[in-house]
PDB file of C-alpha atoms in Angstrom:
ATOM      1  CA  UNK D   1       0.039  -0.029  -0.021  1.00  0.00           C
ATOM      2  CA  UNK D   2       2.914   2.365   0.826  1.00  0.00           C
ATOM      3  CA  UNK D   3       4.519   1.650  -2.562  1.00  0.00           C
ATOM      4  CA  UNK D   4       1.144   2.219  -4.258  1.00  0.00           C
ATOM      5  CA  UNK D   5       0.647   5.612  -2.508  1.00  0.00           C
ATOM      6  CA  UNK D   6       4.132   6.687  -3.479  1.00  0.00           C
ATOM      7  CA  UNK D   7       3.454   5.906  -7.162  1.00  0.00           C
ATOM      8  CA  UNK D   8       0.097   7.643  -6.943  1.00  0.00           C
ATOM      9  CA  UNK D   9       1.763  10.798  -5.433  1.00  0.00           C
ATOM     10  CA  UNK D  10       4.442  10.872  -8.185  1.00  0.00           C
ATOM     11  CA  UNK D  11       1.661  10.475 -10.820  1.00  0.00           C
ATOM     12  CA  UNK D  12      -0.122  13.436  -9.397  1.00  0.00           C
ATOM     13  CA  UNK D  13       2.907  15.753  -9.398  1.00  0.00           C
ATOM     14  CA  UNK D  14       4.326  14.403 -12.711  1.00  0.00           C
ATOM     15  CA  UNK D  15       2.559  17.176 -14.820  1.00  0.00           C
ATOM     16  CA  UNK D  16       4.303  19.845 -12.831  1.00  0.00           C
ATOM     17  CA  UNK D  17       7.730  18.057 -12.956  1.00  0.00           C
ATOM     18  CA  UNK D  18       7.322  17.589 -16.773  1.00  0.00           C
ATOM     19  CA  UNK D  19       6.306  21.282 -17.172  1.00  0.00           C
ATOM     20  CA  UNK D  20       9.293  22.425 -15.108  1.00  0.00           C
ATOM     21  CA  UNK D  21      11.785  20.295 -17.070  1.00  0.00           C
ATOM     22  CA  UNK D  22      10.504  21.377 -20.515  1.00  0.00           C
ATOM     23  CA  UNK D  23       9.893  25.036 -19.831  1.00  0.00           C
ATOM     24  CA  UNK D  24      12.476  25.841 -17.072  1.00  0.00           C
ATOM     25  CA  UNK D  25      15.289  23.278 -16.660  1.00  0.00           C
ATOM     26  CA  UNK D  26      16.104  22.654 -20.374  1.00  0.00           C
ATOM     27  CA  UNK D  27      15.957  26.399 -21.269  1.00  0.00           C
ATOM     28  CA  UNK D  28      18.107  27.270 -18.288  1.00  0.00           C
ATOM     29  CA  UNK D  29      20.783  24.684 -19.269  1.00  0.00           C
ATOM     30  CA  UNK D  30      20.607  25.852 -22.925  1.00  0.00           C
ATOM     31  CA  UNK D  31      20.967  29.474 -21.733  1.00  0.00           C
ATOM     32  CA  UNK D  32      24.169  28.620 -19.771  1.00  0.00           C
ATOM     33  CA  UNK D  33      25.594  26.947 -22.855  1.00  0.00           C
ATOM     34  CA  UNK D  34      24.564  29.654 -25.217  1.00  0.00           C
ATOM     35  CA  UNK D  35      26.178  32.368 -22.929  1.00  0.00           C
ATOM     36  CA  UNK D  36      29.556  30.701 -23.574  1.00  0.00           C
ATOM     37  CA  UNK D  37      29.199  31.012 -27.363  1.00  0.00           C
ATOM     38  CA  UNK D  38      29.023  33.734 -30.057  1.00  0.00           C
ATOM     39  CA  UNK D  39      25.922  32.352 -31.820  1.00  0.00           C
ATOM     40  CA  UNK D  40      23.873  35.014 -33.717  1.00  0.00           C
ATOM     41  CA  UNK D  41      20.543  33.026 -34.194  1.00  0.00           C
ATOM     42  CA  UNK D  42      21.333  32.605 -37.948  1.00  0.00           C
ATOM     43  CA  UNK D  43      24.676  31.006 -38.403  1.00  0.00           C
ATOM     44  CA  UNK D  44      24.729  27.142 -38.446  1.00  0.00           C
ATOM     45  CA  UNK D  45      28.068  27.112 -36.686  1.00  0.00           C
ATOM     46  CA  UNK D  46      28.491  27.983 -32.998  1.00  0.00           C
ATOM     47  CA  UNK D  47      31.915  29.076 -31.656  1.00  0.00           C
ATOM     48  CA  UNK D  48      32.783  28.495 -28.020  1.00  0.00           C
ATOM     49  CA  UNK D  49      34.302  31.697 -26.502  1.00  0.00           C
ATOM     50  CA  UNK D  50      34.167  30.929 -22.801  1.00  0.00           C
ATOM     51  CA  UNK D  51      33.358  33.724 -20.354  1.00  0.00           C
ATOM     52  CA  UNK D  52      34.016  36.534 -22.775  1.00  0.00           C
ATOM     53  CA  UNK D  53      30.324  37.477 -23.066  1.00  0.00           C
ATOM     54  CA  UNK D  54      30.064  37.968 -19.300  1.00  0.00           C
ATOM     55  CA  UNK D  55      33.159  40.195 -19.122  1.00  0.00           C
ATOM     56  CA  UNK D  56      31.826  42.376 -21.987  1.00  0.00           C
ATOM     57  CA  UNK D  57      28.319  42.540 -20.434  1.00  0.00           C
ATOM     58  CA  UNK D  58      29.644  43.551 -16.994  1.00  0.00           C
ATOM     59  CA  UNK D  59      31.501  46.441 -18.595  1.00  0.00           C
ATOM     60  CA  UNK D  60      28.616  47.434 -20.895  1.00  0.00           C
ATOM     61  CA  UNK D  61      27.030  50.867 -20.391  1.00  0.00           C
ATOM     62  CA  UNK D  62      23.747  49.409 -21.630  1.00  0.00           C
ATOM     63  CA  UNK D  63      23.730  46.807 -18.878  1.00  0.00           C
ATOM     64  CA  UNK D  64      24.579  49.442 -16.266  1.00  0.00           C
ATOM     65  CA  UNK D  65      21.761  51.558 -17.563  1.00  0.00           C
ATOM     66  CA  UNK D  66      19.254  48.786 -17.449  1.00  0.00           C
ATOM     67  CA  UNK D  67      20.376  48.000 -13.824  1.00  0.00           C
ATOM     68  CA  UNK D  68      19.540  51.505 -12.656  1.00  0.00           C
ATOM     69  CA  UNK D  69      16.272  51.742 -14.651  1.00  0.00           C
ATOM     70  CA  UNK D  70      14.973  48.684 -12.848  1.00  0.00           C
ATOM     71  CA  UNK D  71      15.594  50.459  -9.573  1.00  0.00           C
ATOM     72  CA  UNK D  72      13.950  53.600 -10.812  1.00  0.00           C
ATOM     73  CA  UNK D  73      10.841  51.612 -11.684  1.00  0.00           C
ATOM     74  CA  UNK D  74      11.026  50.067  -8.183  1.00  0.00           C
ATOM     75  CA  UNK D  75      11.140  53.461  -6.536  1.00  0.00           C
ATOM     76  CA  UNK D  76       8.086  54.609  -8.416  1.00  0.00           C
ATOM     77  CA  UNK D  77       6.024  51.472  -8.895  1.00  0.00           C
ATOM     78  CA  UNK D  78       6.183  49.946  -5.358  1.00  0.00           C
ATOM     79  CA  UNK D  79       4.751  52.946  -3.460  1.00  0.00           C
ATOM     80  CA  UNK D  80       2.167  53.757  -6.196  1.00  0.00           C
ATOM     81  CA  UNK D  81       0.805  50.103  -6.351  1.00  0.00           C
ATOM     82  CA  UNK D  82       0.959  49.806  -2.581  1.00  0.00           C
ATOM     83  CA  UNK D  83      -1.191  52.979  -2.136  1.00  0.00           C
ATOM     84  CA  UNK D  84      -3.624  51.872  -4.896  1.00  0.00           C
ATOM     85  CA  UNK D  85      -4.043  48.344  -3.499  1.00  0.00           C
ATOM     86  CA  UNK D  86      -4.375  49.647   0.079  1.00  0.00           C
ATOM     87  CA  UNK D  87      -7.127  52.065  -0.912  1.00  0.00           C
ATOM     88  CA  UNK D  88      -8.926  49.274  -2.747  1.00  0.00           C
ATOM     89  CA  UNK D  89      -8.682  46.831   0.216  1.00  0.00           C
ATOM     90  CA  UNK D  90      -9.861  49.467   2.785  1.00  0.00           C
ATOM     91  CA  UNK D  91     -12.779  50.636   0.577  1.00  0.00           C
ATOM     92  CA  UNK D  92     -14.028  47.173  -0.196  1.00  0.00           C
ATOM     93  CA  UNK D  93     -13.620  46.093   3.503  1.00  0.00           C
ATOM     94  CA  UNK D  94     -15.887  48.949   4.551  1.00  0.00           C
ATOM     95  CA  UNK D  95     -18.697  47.922   2.191  1.00  0.00           C
ATOM     96  CA  UNK D  96     -21.668  46.341   3.978  1.00  0.00           C
ATOM     97  CA  UNK D  97     -22.344  43.948   1.056  1.00  0.00           C
ATOM     98  CA  UNK D  98     -21.398  43.047  -2.582  1.00  0.00           C
ATOM     99  CA  UNK D  99     -17.734  42.888  -1.538  1.00  0.00           C
ATOM    100  CA  UNK D 100     -17.065  39.958  -3.824  1.00  0.00           C
ATOM    101  CA  UNK D 101     -18.537  41.797  -6.828  1.00  0.00           C
ATOM    102  CA  UNK D 102     -16.288  44.851  -6.277  1.00  0.00           C
ATOM    103  CA  UNK D 103     -13.229  42.635  -5.679  1.00  0.00           C
ATOM    104  CA  UNK D 104     -13.846  40.934  -9.017  1.00  0.00           C
ATOM    105  CA  UNK D 105     -14.297  44.284 -10.742  1.00  0.00           C
ATOM    106  CA  UNK D 106     -10.918  45.599  -9.311  1.00  0.00           C
ATOM    107  CA  UNK D 107      -9.257  42.296 -10.208  1.00  0.00           C
ATOM    108  CA  UNK D 108     -10.192  42.409 -13.895  1.00  0.00           C
ATOM    109  CA  UNK D 109      -7.414  44.682 -15.009  1.00  0.00           C
ATOM    110  CA  UNK D 110      -4.897  41.997 -13.785  1.00  0.00           C
ATOM    111  CA  UNK D 111      -6.357  39.664 -16.328  1.00  0.00           C
ATOM    112  CA  UNK D 112      -6.166  42.119 -19.215  1.00  0.00           C
ATOM    113  CA  UNK D 113      -3.536  41.898 -21.905  1.00  0.00           C
ATOM    114  CA  UNK D 114      -0.512  44.088 -21.386  1.00  0.00           C
ATOM    115  CA  UNK D 115      -0.266  44.692 -25.121  1.00  0.00           C
ATOM    116  CA  UNK D 116      -3.843  45.873 -25.410  1.00  0.00           C
ATOM    117  CA  UNK D 117      -3.501  48.118 -22.367  1.00  0.00           C
ATOM    118  CA  UNK D 118      -0.286  49.590 -23.668  1.00  0.00           C
ATOM    119  CA  UNK D 119      -1.836  50.342 -27.052  1.00  0.00           C
ATOM    120  CA  UNK D 120      -4.774  52.077 -25.373  1.00  0.00           C
ATOM    121  CA  UNK D 121      -2.504  54.194 -23.245  1.00  0.00           C
ATOM    122  CA  UNK D 122      -0.322  55.027 -26.211  1.00  0.00           C
ATOM    123  CA  UNK D 123      -3.422  56.254 -28.125  1.00  0.00           C
ATOM    124  CA  UNK D 124      -4.663  58.285 -25.189  1.00  0.00           C
ATOM    125  CA  UNK D 125      -1.295  59.956 -24.678  1.00  0.00           C
ATOM    126  CA  UNK D 126      -0.419  60.619 -28.323  1.00  0.00           C
ATOM    127  CA  UNK D 127       0.232  64.205 -29.325  1.00  0.00           C
ATOM    128  CA  UNK D 128      -3.367  64.514 -30.734  1.00  0.00           C
ATOM    129  CA  UNK D 129      -4.948  62.135 -28.233  1.00  0.00           C
ATOM    130  CA  UNK D 130      -7.705  63.151 -25.896  1.00  0.00           C
ATOM    131  CA  UNK D 131      -5.642  63.590 -22.739  1.00  0.00           C
ATOM    132  CA  UNK D 132      -2.962  65.749 -24.324  1.00  0.00           C
ATOM    133  CA  UNK D 133      -5.563  67.696 -26.240  1.00  0.00           C
ATOM    134  CA  UNK D 134      -7.243  68.548 -22.962  1.00  0.00           C
ATOM    135  CA  UNK D 135      -4.071  69.273 -21.016  1.00  0.00           C
ATOM    136  CA  UNK D 136      -2.846  71.387 -23.870  1.00  0.00           C
ATOM    137  CA  UNK D 137      -5.391  74.100 -22.875  1.00  0.00           C
ATOM    138  CA  UNK D 138      -3.425  74.460 -19.618  1.00  0.00           C
ATOM    139  CA  UNK D 139       0.017  74.326 -21.287  1.00  0.00           C
ATOM    140  CA  UNK D 140       0.725  70.753 -20.132  1.00  0.00           C
ATOM    141  CA  UNK D 141       2.127  68.082 -22.429  1.00  0.00           C
ATOM    142  CA  UNK D 142       2.551  64.411 -21.331  1.00  0.00           C
ATOM    143  CA  UNK D 143       5.026  63.507 -24.022  1.00  0.00           C
ATOM    144  CA  UNK D 144       6.320  60.055 -23.073  1.00  0.00           C
ATOM    145  CA  UNK D 145       8.487  59.969 -26.133  1.00  0.00           C
ATOM    146  CA  UNK D 146      10.622  62.951 -25.112  1.00  0.00           C
ATOM    147  CA  UNK D 147      10.188  63.317 -21.262  1.00  0.00           C
ATOM    148  CA  UNK D 148      12.161  60.577 -19.386  1.00  0.00           C
ATOM    149  CA  UNK D 149      10.490  61.011 -16.022  1.00  0.00           C
ATOM    150  CA  UNK D 150       6.976  61.280 -17.546  1.00  0.00           C
ATOM    151  CA  UNK D 151       7.655  57.987 -19.467  1.00  0.00           C
ATOM    152  CA  UNK D 152       8.784  56.258 -16.236  1.00  0.00           C
ATOM    153  CA  UNK D 153       5.828  57.586 -14.261  1.00  0.00           C
ATOM    154  CA  UNK D 154       3.177  56.688 -16.865  1.00  0.00           C
ATOM    155  CA  UNK D 155       4.459  53.150 -17.278  1.00  0.00           C
ATOM    156  CA  UNK D 156       4.624  52.748 -13.460  1.00  0.00           C
ATOM    157  CA  UNK D 157       1.024  53.967 -13.059  1.00  0.00           C
ATOM    158  CA  UNK D 158      -0.162  51.787 -15.852  1.00  0.00           C
ATOM    159  CA  UNK D 159       1.366  48.619 -14.313  1.00  0.00           C
ATOM    160  CA  UNK D 160       0.154  49.651 -10.883  1.00  0.00           C
ATOM    161  CA  UNK D 161      -3.433  49.973 -12.314  1.00  0.00           C
ATOM    162  CA  UNK D 162      -3.043  46.455 -13.668  1.00  0.00           C
ATOM    163  CA  UNK D 163      -1.653  44.879 -10.483  1.00  0.00           C
ATOM    164  CA  UNK D 164      -3.434  46.746  -7.686  1.00  0.00           C
ATOM    165  CA  UNK D 165      -6.575  44.697  -7.889  1.00  0.00           C
ATOM    166  CA  UNK D 166      -4.501  41.471  -7.327  1.00  0.00           C
ATOM    167  CA  UNK D 167      -2.494  43.133  -4.488  1.00  0.00           C
ATOM    168  CA  UNK D 168      -5.636  44.614  -3.024  1.00  0.00           C
ATOM    169  CA  UNK D 169      -7.210  41.160  -2.839  1.00  0.00           C
ATOM    170  CA  UNK D 170      -4.283  39.958  -0.705  1.00  0.00           C
ATOM    171  CA  UNK D 171      -4.506  43.020   1.563  1.00  0.00           C
ATOM    172  CA  UNK D 172      -8.315  42.620   1.877  1.00  0.00           C
ATOM    173  CA  UNK D 173      -7.828  39.093   3.077  1.00  0.00           C
ATOM    174  CA  UNK D 174      -5.358  40.390   5.701  1.00  0.00           C
ATOM    175  CA  UNK D 175      -7.819  43.102   6.863  1.00  0.00           C
ATOM    176  CA  UNK D 176     -10.363  40.409   7.382  1.00  0.00           C
ATOM    177  CA  UNK D 177      -8.125  38.664   9.877  1.00  0.00           C
ATOM    178  CA  UNK D 178      -7.780  41.742  12.124  1.00  0.00           C
ATOM    179  CA  UNK D 179      -9.975  41.549  15.260  1.00  0.00           C
ATOM    180  CA  UNK D 180     -12.593  44.343  15.042  1.00  0.00           C
ATOM    181  CA  UNK D 181     -12.680  44.534  18.872  1.00  0.00           C
ATOM    182  CA  UNK D 182      -9.202  46.158  18.803  1.00  0.00           C
ATOM    183  CA  UNK D 183     -10.588  49.116  16.846  1.00  0.00           C
ATOM    184  CA  UNK D 184     -13.546  49.353  19.213  1.00  0.00           C
ATOM    185  CA  UNK D 185     -11.217  49.391  22.190  1.00  0.00           C
ATOM    186  CA  UNK D 186      -8.895  52.185  20.871  1.00  0.00           C
ATOM    187  CA  UNK D 187     -11.904  54.213  19.725  1.00  0.00           C
ATOM    188  CA  UNK D 188     -13.065  54.435  23.307  1.00  0.00           C
ATOM    189  CA  UNK D 189      -9.645  55.901  24.138  1.00  0.00           C
ATOM    190  CA  UNK D 190     -10.145  58.641  21.587  1.00  0.00           C
ATOM    191  CA  UNK D 191      -7.524  57.368  19.053  1.00  0.00           C
ATOM    192  CA  UNK D 192      -8.059  58.989  15.660  1.00  0.00           C
ATOM    193  CA  UNK D 193      -8.686  56.949  12.503  1.00  0.00           C
ATOM    194  CA  UNK D 194      -5.276  58.082  11.107  1.00  0.00           C
ATOM    195  CA  UNK D 195      -3.426  56.819  14.205  1.00  0.00           C
ATOM    196  CA  UNK D 196      -5.390  53.573  14.119  1.00  0.00           C
ATOM    197  CA  UNK D 197      -4.254  52.986  10.591  1.00  0.00           C
ATOM    198  CA  UNK D 198      -0.606  53.494  11.330  1.00  0.00           C
ATOM    199  CA  UNK D 199      -0.481  51.970  14.811  1.00  0.00           C
ATOM    200  CA  UNK D 200      -2.893  49.080  14.410  1.00  0.00           C
ATOM    201  CA  UNK D 201      -3.801  48.349  10.774  1.00  0.00           C
ATOM    202  CA  UNK D 202      -0.307  48.487   9.299  1.00  0.00           C
ATOM    203  CA  UNK D 203       1.436  46.413  12.013  1.00  0.00           C
ATOM    204  CA  UNK D 204      -1.257  43.699  12.073  1.00  0.00           C
ATOM    205  CA  UNK D 205      -1.375  43.641   8.254  1.00  0.00           C
ATOM    206  CA  UNK D 206       2.380  42.853   8.080  1.00  0.00           C
ATOM    207  CA  UNK D 207       2.053  39.290   6.662  1.00  0.00           C
ATOM    208  CA  UNK D 208      -0.147  40.536   3.747  1.00  0.00           C
ATOM    209  CA  UNK D 209       1.991  43.601   3.240  1.00  0.00           C
ATOM    210  CA  UNK D 210       5.111  41.386   3.125  1.00  0.00           C
ATOM    211  CA  UNK D 211       3.575  39.354   0.368  1.00  0.00           C
ATOM    212  CA  UNK D 212       2.506  42.382  -1.643  1.00  0.00           C
ATOM    213  CA  UNK D 213       5.878  44.055  -1.274  1.00  0.00           C
ATOM    214  CA  UNK D 214       7.814  41.031  -2.467  1.00  0.00           C
ATOM    215  CA  UNK D 215       5.469  40.535  -5.379  1.00  0.00           C
ATOM    216  CA  UNK D 216       5.710  44.210  -6.349  1.00  0.00           C
ATOM    217  CA  UNK D 217       9.486  44.170  -6.176  1.00  0.00           C
ATOM    218  CA  UNK D 218       9.692  41.126  -8.385  1.00  0.00           C
ATOM    219  CA  UNK D 219       7.398  42.753 -10.846  1.00  0.00           C
ATOM    220  CA  UNK D 220       9.814  45.702 -11.255  1.00  0.00           C
ATOM    221  CA  UNK D 221      12.539  43.432 -12.517  1.00  0.00           C
ATOM    222  CA  UNK D 222      10.296  41.892 -15.115  1.00  0.00           C
ATOM    223  CA  UNK D 223       8.904  44.908 -16.934  1.00  0.00           C
ATOM    224  CA  UNK D 224       8.939  44.479 -20.733  1.00  0.00           C
ATOM    225  CA  UNK D 225       5.625  44.529 -22.563  1.00  0.00           C
ATOM    226  CA  UNK D 226       4.611  48.103 -21.522  1.00  0.00           C
ATOM    227  CA  UNK D 227       8.070  49.453 -22.257  1.00  0.00           C
ATOM    228  CA  UNK D 228       8.328  47.648 -25.652  1.00  0.00           C
ATOM    229  CA  UNK D 229       4.900  48.979 -26.748  1.00  0.00           C
ATOM    230  CA  UNK D 230       5.099  52.497 -25.445  1.00  0.00           C
ATOM    231  CA  UNK D 231       8.670  53.695 -25.614  1.00  0.00           C
ATOM    232  CA  UNK D 232      10.948  50.935 -26.898  1.00  0.00           C
ATOM    233  CA  UNK D 233      13.360  51.711 -24.094  1.00  0.00           C
ATOM    234  CA  UNK D 234      13.345  55.525 -24.681  1.00  0.00           C
ATOM    235  CA  UNK D 235      13.533  58.377 -24.429  1.00  0.00           C
ATOM    236  CA  UNK D 236      17.317  58.355 -24.173  1.00  0.00           C
ATOM    237  CA  UNK D 237      17.289  54.956 -22.505  1.00  0.00           C
ATOM    238  CA  UNK D 238      15.094  56.163 -19.580  1.00  0.00           C
ATOM    239  CA  UNK D 239      12.885  53.115 -19.660  1.00  0.00           C
ATOM    240  CA  UNK D 240      15.430  50.545 -21.031  1.00  0.00           C
ATOM    241  CA  UNK D 241      14.813  47.664 -18.613  1.00  0.00           C
ATOM    242  CA  UNK D 242      16.801  44.431 -18.307  1.00  0.00           C
ATOM    243  CA  UNK D 243      14.340  42.636 -20.547  1.00  0.00           C
ATOM    244  CA  UNK D 244      14.313  45.382 -23.102  1.00  0.00           C
ATOM    245  CA  UNK D 245      18.113  45.369 -23.286  1.00  0.00           C
ATOM    246  CA  UNK D 246      18.236  41.551 -23.617  1.00  0.00           C
ATOM    247  CA  UNK D 247      15.585  41.640 -26.291  1.00  0.00           C
ATOM    248  CA  UNK D 248      17.473  44.253 -28.307  1.00  0.00           C
ATOM    249  CA  UNK D 249      20.769  42.368 -28.103  1.00  0.00           C
ATOM    250  CA  UNK D 250      19.191  38.991 -28.910  1.00  0.00           C
ATOM    251  CA  UNK D 251      16.703  39.866 -31.695  1.00  0.00           C
ATOM    252  CA  UNK D 252      17.868  43.199 -33.101  1.00  0.00           C
ATOM    253  CA  UNK D 253      21.591  42.937 -32.758  1.00  0.00           C
ATOM    254  CA  UNK D 254      21.527  39.202 -33.279  1.00  0.00           C
ATOM    255  CA  UNK D 255      23.861  38.488 -30.337  1.00  0.00           C
ATOM    256  CA  UNK D 256      21.926  35.660 -28.682  1.00  0.00           C
ATOM    257  CA  UNK D 257      25.071  34.340 -26.829  1.00  0.00           C
ATOM    258  CA  UNK D 258      25.790  37.813 -25.367  1.00  0.00           C
ATOM    259  CA  UNK D 259      22.034  38.353 -24.555  1.00  0.00           C
ATOM    260  CA  UNK D 260      22.041  35.012 -22.656  1.00  0.00           C
ATOM    261  CA  UNK D 261      24.945  36.201 -20.607  1.00  0.00           C
ATOM    262  CA  UNK D 262      23.016  39.397 -19.848  1.00  0.00           C
ATOM    263  CA  UNK D 263      19.973  37.353 -18.848  1.00  0.00           C
ATOM    264  CA  UNK D 264      21.978  35.264 -16.409  1.00  0.00           C
ATOM    265  CA  UNK D 265      23.624  38.349 -14.879  1.00  0.00           C
ATOM    266  CA  UNK D 266      20.121  39.930 -14.571  1.00  0.00           C
ATOM    267  CA  UNK D 267      18.777  36.816 -12.895  1.00  0.00           C
ATOM    268  CA  UNK D 268      21.625  36.844 -10.290  1.00  0.00           C
ATOM    269  CA  UNK D 269      21.246  40.671  -9.634  1.00  0.00           C
ATOM    270  CA  UNK D 270      17.471  40.250  -9.355  1.00  0.00           C
ATOM    271  CA  UNK D 271      17.798  37.404  -6.877  1.00  0.00           C
ATOM    272  CA  UNK D 272      20.361  39.383  -4.768  1.00  0.00           C
ATOM    273  CA  UNK D 273      18.258  42.540  -4.861  1.00  0.00           C
ATOM    274  CA  UNK D 274      15.049  40.834  -3.818  1.00  0.00           C
ATOM    275  CA  UNK D 275      16.893  38.930  -1.097  1.00  0.00           C
ATOM    276  CA  UNK D 276      18.375  42.186   0.401  1.00  0.00           C
ATOM    277  CA  UNK D 277      15.028  43.966   0.161  1.00  0.00           C
ATOM    278  CA  UNK D 278      13.293  40.928   1.726  1.00  0.00           C
ATOM    279  CA  UNK D 279      15.729  41.056   4.700  1.00  0.00           C
ATOM    280  CA  UNK D 280      14.988  44.756   5.152  1.00  0.00           C
ATOM    281  CA  UNK D 281      11.212  44.092   5.088  1.00  0.00           C
ATOM    282  CA  UNK D 282      11.628  41.237   7.649  1.00  0.00           C
ATOM    283  CA  UNK D 283      13.696  43.583   9.894  1.00  0.00           C
ATOM    284  CA  UNK D 284      10.758  45.999   9.745  1.00  0.00           C
ATOM    285  CA  UNK D 285       8.461  43.148  10.687  1.00  0.00           C
ATOM    286  CA  UNK D 286      10.544  42.232  13.706  1.00  0.00           C
ATOM    287  CA  UNK D 287       9.939  45.697  14.969  1.00  0.00           C
ATOM    288  CA  UNK D 288       6.318  44.681  15.353  1.00  0.00           C
ATOM    289  CA  UNK D 289       7.159  41.289  16.848  1.00  0.00           C
ATOM    290  CA  UNK D 290       6.599  39.365  13.627  1.00  0.00           C
ATOM    291  CA  UNK D 291       9.021  36.562  12.709  1.00  0.00           C
TER     292      UNK D 291
END
C-alpha cells in the first residue's frame, strides 16, 4: 500500500515536473551553454568563446543603464501600487455587502492583456490624443517619447493599475483577519482613525504587506511589454529595462550568446536585490514582533 501511495503521489505531481523540465530546466541549461558562445541565431556554426560574453556585459554601459532603470521603476512602482491596493482593500472592506462583486471588478485589470492596455494608453497619450488635447489648454504636455520621467511615471502607473486589484485582494484578506474589537477598544480611548491605521492596521497587516511588497519588487525586474509597446526603451534609455536590453541584443543585434549572458547576470542581480530587500522588510516586521 505504501508503494502504491508513492506511485500515486508521483503520478499527481508528474505534470508539474514535466512542465518544469521542459519550460524551465532545459531552457536554463541551454541558456548557460549559449552564454559561452557567439551564436547569432542565424549561423549554423557555434563558436565557443568561454566567459568573454560575461566580461563584456559587465563592462557594458547598456547593462549598467538597465540595472539603474529597474531600480527607478522600483522606487516609483512599489509605493504607487501599494497605495492603490491599500485604498482598494480598505474601501471594499468597509462595504456592507457586494464585496465579492467589487473585488472581481478591481481584479479584472490583472487579467487584461498588457499589449492591449499599452496600445490604449499610447493612443490616449499621443500628441493629438484626448488627454494631451485637454491638457494642452493648460500648457501641459505628457510627452512620453521625449520626457524621461514622464515615461517612467506613466508606465509605473499603468502597471500599478493592472496589478493593484491583485495586490488589493491579498490586503483585503489580511484586513479580514484583524479583530474588530481592537478598533472598538482604541476608539473608546479617543484614538483617531489616522493613528489607528498606522499603529494598528499596518502592524497587524504585516504578513499581507510582506507578500505584496515581495511581489511588487519582483514585478519591477520583469517589466517588458509596456516598455516595448510604449517607448521601446526610450527616451534616451530612460525606460530601457533588463528585459528590453536583452531583447535588443538577442533579436535586433543578433547576439544571442551575449544576450544569454546578460539574462543570467540579470537573474543573479534580481535574486540578490530581492533577497536584500526581503531582509529589510523582515527587519521592519521584527519591530512589530513578527518573525
